[in-house]
mmCIF file of C-alpha atoms in Angstrom:
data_model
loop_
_atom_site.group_PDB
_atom_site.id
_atom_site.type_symbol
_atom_site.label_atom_id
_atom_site.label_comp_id
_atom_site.label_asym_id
_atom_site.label_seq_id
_atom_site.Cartn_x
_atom_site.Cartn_y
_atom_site.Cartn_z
ATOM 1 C CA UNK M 1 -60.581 -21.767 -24.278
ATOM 2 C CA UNK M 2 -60.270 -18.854 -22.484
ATOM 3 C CA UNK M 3 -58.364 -15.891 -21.692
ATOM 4 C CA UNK M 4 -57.853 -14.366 -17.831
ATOM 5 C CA UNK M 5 -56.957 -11.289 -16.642
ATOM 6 C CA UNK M 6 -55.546 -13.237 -13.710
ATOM 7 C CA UNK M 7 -53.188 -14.859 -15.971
ATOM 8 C CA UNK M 8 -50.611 -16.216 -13.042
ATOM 9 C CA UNK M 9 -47.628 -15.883 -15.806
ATOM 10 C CA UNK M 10 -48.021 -12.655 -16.536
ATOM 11 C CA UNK M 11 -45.519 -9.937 -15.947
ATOM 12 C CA UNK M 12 -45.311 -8.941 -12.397
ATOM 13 C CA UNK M 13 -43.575 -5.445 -10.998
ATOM 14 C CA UNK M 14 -40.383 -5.112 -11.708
ATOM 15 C CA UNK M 15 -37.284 -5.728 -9.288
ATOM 16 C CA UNK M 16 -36.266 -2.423 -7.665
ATOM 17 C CA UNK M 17 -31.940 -2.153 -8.745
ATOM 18 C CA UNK M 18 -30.003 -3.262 -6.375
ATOM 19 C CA UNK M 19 -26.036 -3.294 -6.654
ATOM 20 C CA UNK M 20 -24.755 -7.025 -7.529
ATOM 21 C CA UNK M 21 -21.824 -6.176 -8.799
ATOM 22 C CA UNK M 22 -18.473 -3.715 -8.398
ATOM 23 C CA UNK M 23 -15.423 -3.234 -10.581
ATOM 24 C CA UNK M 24 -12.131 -1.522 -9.727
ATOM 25 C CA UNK M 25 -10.081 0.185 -12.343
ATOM 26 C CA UNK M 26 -6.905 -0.717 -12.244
ATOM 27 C CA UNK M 27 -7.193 -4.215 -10.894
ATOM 28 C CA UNK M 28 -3.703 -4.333 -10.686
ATOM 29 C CA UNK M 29 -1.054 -1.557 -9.979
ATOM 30 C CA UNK M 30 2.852 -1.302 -9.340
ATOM 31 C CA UNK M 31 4.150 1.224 -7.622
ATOM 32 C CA UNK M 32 8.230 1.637 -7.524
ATOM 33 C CA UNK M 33 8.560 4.620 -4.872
ATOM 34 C CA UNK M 34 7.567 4.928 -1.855
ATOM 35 C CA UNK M 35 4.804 8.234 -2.038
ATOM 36 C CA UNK M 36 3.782 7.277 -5.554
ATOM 37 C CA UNK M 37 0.275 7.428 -6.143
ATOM 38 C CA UNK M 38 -2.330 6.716 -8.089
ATOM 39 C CA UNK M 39 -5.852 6.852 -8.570
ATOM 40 C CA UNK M 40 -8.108 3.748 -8.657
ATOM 41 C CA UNK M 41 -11.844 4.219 -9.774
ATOM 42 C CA UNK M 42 -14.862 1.953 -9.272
ATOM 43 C CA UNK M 43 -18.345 1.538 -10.533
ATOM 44 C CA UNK M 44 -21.436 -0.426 -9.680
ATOM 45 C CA UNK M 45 -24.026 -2.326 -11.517
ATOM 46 C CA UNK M 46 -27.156 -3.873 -10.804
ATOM 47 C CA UNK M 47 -28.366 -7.358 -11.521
ATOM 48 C CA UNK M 48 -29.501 -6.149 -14.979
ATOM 49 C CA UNK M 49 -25.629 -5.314 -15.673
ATOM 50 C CA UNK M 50 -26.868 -2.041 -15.638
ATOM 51 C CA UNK M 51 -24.586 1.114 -14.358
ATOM 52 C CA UNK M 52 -26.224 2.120 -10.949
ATOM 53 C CA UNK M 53 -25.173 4.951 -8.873
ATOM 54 C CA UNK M 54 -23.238 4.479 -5.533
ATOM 55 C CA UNK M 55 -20.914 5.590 -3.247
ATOM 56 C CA UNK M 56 -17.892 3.981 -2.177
ATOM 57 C CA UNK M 57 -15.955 2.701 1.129
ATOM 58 C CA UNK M 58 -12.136 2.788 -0.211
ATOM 59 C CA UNK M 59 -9.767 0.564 2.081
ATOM 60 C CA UNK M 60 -5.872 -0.882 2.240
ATOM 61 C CA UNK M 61 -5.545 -4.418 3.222
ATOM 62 C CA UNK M 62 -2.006 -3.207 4.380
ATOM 63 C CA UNK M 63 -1.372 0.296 5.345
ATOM 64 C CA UNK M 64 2.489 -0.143 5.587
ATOM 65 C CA UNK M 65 2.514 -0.943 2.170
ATOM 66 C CA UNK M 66 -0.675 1.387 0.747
ATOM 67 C CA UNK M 67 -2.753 3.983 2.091
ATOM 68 C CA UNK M 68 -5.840 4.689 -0.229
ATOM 69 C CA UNK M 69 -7.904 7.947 0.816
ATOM 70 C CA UNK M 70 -11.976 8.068 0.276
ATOM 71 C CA UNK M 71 -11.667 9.429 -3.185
ATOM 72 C CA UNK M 72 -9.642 6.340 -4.466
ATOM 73 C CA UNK M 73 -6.352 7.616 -4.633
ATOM 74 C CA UNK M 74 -3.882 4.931 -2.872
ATOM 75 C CA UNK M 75 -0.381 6.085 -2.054
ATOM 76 C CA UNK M 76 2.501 3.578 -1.763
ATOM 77 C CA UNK M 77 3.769 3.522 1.756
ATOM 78 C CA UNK M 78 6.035 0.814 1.869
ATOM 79 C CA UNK M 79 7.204 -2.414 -0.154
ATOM 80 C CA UNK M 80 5.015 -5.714 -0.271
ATOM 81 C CA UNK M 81 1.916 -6.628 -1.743
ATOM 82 C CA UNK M 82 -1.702 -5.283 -0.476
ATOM 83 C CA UNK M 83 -5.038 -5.439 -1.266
ATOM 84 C CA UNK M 84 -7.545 -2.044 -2.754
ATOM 85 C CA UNK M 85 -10.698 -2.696 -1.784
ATOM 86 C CA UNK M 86 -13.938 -0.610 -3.449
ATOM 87 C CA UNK M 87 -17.236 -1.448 -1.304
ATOM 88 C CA UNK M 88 -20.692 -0.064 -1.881
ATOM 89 C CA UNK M 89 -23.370 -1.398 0.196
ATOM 90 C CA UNK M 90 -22.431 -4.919 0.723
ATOM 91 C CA UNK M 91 -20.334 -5.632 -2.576
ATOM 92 C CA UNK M 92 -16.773 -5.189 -3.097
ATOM 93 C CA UNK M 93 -14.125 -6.078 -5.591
ATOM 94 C CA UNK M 94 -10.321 -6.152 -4.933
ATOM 95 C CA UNK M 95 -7.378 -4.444 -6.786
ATOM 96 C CA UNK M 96 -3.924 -5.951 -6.220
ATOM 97 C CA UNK M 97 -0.933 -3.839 -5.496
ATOM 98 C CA UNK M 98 2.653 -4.769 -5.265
ATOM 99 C CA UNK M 99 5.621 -1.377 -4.312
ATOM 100 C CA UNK M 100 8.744 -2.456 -5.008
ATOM 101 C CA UNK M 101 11.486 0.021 -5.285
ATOM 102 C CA UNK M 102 13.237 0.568 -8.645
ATOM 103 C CA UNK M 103 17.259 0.783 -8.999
ATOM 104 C CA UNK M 104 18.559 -1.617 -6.747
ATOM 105 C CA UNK M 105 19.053 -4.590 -4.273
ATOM 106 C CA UNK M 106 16.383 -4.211 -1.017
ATOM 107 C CA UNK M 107 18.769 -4.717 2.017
ATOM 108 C CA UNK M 108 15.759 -4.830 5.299
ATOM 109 C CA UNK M 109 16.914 -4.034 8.791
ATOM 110 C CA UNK M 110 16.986 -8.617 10.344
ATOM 111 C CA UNK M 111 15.974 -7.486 13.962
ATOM 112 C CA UNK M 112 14.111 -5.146 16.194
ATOM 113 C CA UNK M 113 17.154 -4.849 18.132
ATOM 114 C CA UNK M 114 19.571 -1.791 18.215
ATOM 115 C CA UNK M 115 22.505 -1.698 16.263
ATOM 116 C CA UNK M 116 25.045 -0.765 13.742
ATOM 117 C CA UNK M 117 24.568 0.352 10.178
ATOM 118 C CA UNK M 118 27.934 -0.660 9.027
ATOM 119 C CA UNK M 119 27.514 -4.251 10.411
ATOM 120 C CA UNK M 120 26.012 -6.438 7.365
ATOM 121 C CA UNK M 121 24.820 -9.525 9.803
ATOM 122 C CA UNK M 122 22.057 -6.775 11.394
ATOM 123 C CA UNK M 123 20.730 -6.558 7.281
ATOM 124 C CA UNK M 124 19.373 -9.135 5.066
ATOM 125 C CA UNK M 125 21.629 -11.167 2.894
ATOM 126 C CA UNK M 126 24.392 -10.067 5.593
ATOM 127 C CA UNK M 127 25.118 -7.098 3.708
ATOM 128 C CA UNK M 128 24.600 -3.523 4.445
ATOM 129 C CA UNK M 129 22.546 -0.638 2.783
ATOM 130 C CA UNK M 130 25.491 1.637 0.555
ATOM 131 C CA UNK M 131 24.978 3.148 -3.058
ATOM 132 C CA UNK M 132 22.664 2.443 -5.227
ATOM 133 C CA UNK M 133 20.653 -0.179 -2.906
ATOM 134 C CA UNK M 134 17.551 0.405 -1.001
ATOM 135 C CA UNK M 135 17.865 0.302 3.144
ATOM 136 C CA UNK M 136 14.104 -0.681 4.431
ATOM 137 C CA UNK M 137 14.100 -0.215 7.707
ATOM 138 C CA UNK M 138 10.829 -1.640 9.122
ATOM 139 C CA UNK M 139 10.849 -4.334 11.719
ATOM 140 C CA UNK M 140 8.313 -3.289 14.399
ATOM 141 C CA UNK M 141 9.708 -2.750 17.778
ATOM 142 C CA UNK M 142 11.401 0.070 20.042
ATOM 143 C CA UNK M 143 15.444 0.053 18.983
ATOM 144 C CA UNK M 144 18.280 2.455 17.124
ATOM 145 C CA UNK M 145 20.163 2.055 13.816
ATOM 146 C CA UNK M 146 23.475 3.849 14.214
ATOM 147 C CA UNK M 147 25.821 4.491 11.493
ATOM 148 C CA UNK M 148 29.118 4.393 11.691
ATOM 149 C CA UNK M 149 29.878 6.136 8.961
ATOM 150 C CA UNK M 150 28.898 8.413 6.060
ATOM 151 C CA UNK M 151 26.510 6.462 3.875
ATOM 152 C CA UNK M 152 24.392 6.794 0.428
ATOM 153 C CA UNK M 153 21.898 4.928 -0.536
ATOM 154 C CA UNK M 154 19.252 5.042 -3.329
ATOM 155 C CA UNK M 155 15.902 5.042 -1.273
ATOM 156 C CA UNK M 156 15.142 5.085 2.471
ATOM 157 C CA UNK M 157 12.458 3.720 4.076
ATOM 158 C CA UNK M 158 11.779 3.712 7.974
ATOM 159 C CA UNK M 159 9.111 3.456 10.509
ATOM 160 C CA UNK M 160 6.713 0.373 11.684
ATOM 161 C CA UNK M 161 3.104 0.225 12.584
ATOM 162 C CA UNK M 162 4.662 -0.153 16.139
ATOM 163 C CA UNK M 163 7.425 0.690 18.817
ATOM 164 C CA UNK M 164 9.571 3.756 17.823
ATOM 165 C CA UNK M 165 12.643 3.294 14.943
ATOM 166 C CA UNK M 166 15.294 5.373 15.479
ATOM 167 C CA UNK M 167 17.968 6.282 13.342
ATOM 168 C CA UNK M 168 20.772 7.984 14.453
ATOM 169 C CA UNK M 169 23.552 9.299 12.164
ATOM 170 C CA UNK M 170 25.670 9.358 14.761
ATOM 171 C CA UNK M 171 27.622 13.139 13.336
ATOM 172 C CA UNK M 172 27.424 11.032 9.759
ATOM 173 C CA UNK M 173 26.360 12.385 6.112
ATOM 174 C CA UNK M 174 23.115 10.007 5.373
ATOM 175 C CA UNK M 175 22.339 10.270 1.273
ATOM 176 C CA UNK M 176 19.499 9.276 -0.451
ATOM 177 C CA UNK M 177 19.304 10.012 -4.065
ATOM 178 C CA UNK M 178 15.868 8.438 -5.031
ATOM 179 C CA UNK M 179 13.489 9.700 -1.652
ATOM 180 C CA UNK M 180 13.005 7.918 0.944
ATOM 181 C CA UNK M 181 10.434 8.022 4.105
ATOM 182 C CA UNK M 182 10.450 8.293 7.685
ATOM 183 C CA UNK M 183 7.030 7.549 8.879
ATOM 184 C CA UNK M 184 6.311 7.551 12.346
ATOM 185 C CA UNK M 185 10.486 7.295 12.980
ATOM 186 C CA UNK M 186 13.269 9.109 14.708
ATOM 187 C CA UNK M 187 16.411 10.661 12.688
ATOM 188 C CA UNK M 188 19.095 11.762 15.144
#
C-alpha cells in the first residue's frame, strides 16, 4: 500500500471561534430594598469551551422590578421577580432576580382608582400600610392616594410604568424609616 498526500482524513483548517456559550455571575440574586444594587458579570466561550472575548447587551425582563445598566450593574426598582439577561452576538444566558422588601408585611394599593389611605378595603388583605409594613403603591393608571392621617411605614414604593400616581398627604406627616421610592409619581 500506499501513502497520499491527498489523504481525505487528514486534518483540515481549523474552525474560526465563534461564541457558543455565555454565563452570568450571579445566576441568582435577592435584593430586599428598593435602589439596592448589584453587579452581575458575564463571560463567553467558544465551542472549544475556550474563554473568548466579547461584548455584552445587558437587559431587564421587568424594569419595574430591575433596571440593569450596560456595565451589568442591575438596580432593584420594585418587588417581583425578573429576568438579567447577558447577550453577545446571538447567545444569552439568564440570571433570576426576586426584590422583596425586608421587615415587614407588603400591603399593595387593590385599584387604580382614587382613594383613601386610611381605608384598608382600597389595600391588599383589607388592611392598610402603618408601622413597620411596606405600602407598594403600583397599580398602573391615572388616580390619588390621600391620607387621612399621619402615617409611618417601613418602606414606600410608588409609581407605574403608566398613568400618573399621586399621593397626596393631604397636610399629614408621611414616615418612612427604611427608604422608599417615588418613580415617575406625584407627592402632594
Amino acid at each position: 500500500t500506499g501513502c497520499s498526500d491527498d489523504d481525505p482524513a487528514g486534518p483540515g483548517e481549523p474552525e474560526e471561534p465563534r461564541i457558543t456559550t455565555v454565563v452570568i455571575a450571579p445566576e441568582s440574586a435577592t435584593f430586599t430594598t428598593i435602589g439596592e444594587d448589584l453587579q452581575f458579570d458575564a463571560a463567553a466561550f467558544d465551542q472549544n469551551s475556550s474563554p473568548i472575548d466579547a461584548d455584552f447587551v445587558w437587559q431587564s425582563s421587568d424594569v419595574d422590578v430591575v433596571v440593569v445598566g450596560e456595565d451589568g450593574v442591575a438596580v432593584a426598582t420594585g418587588i417581583g421577580t425578573a429576568e438579567v439577561y447577558a447577550t453577545a452576538g446571538s447567545v444569552v444566558d439568564t440570571a433570576n432576580v426576586t426584590v422583596t422588601l425586608a421587615g415587614g408585611p407588603v400591603r399593595e394599593w387593590a385599584s387604580a382608582a382614587s382613594g383613601n389611605w386610611n381605608d384598608g378595603a382600597n389595600w391588599s388583605g383589607g388592611v392598610a400600610p402603618g408601622v413597620g409594613d411596606v405600602a407598594v403603591i403600583t397599580v398602573p393608571g391615572t388616580y390619588t392616594v390621600t391620607l387621612n392621617g399621619d402615617v409611618e411605614v417601613r418602606n414606600l414604593v410608588v409609581g407605574a410604568e403608566s398613568g400618573t400616581q399621586t399621593l397626596d398627604i393631604n397636610g399629614n406627616q408621611l414616615q418612612f424609616t427604611n427608604g422608599g421610592l417615588l418613580g415617575g409619581a406625584e407627592l402632594v
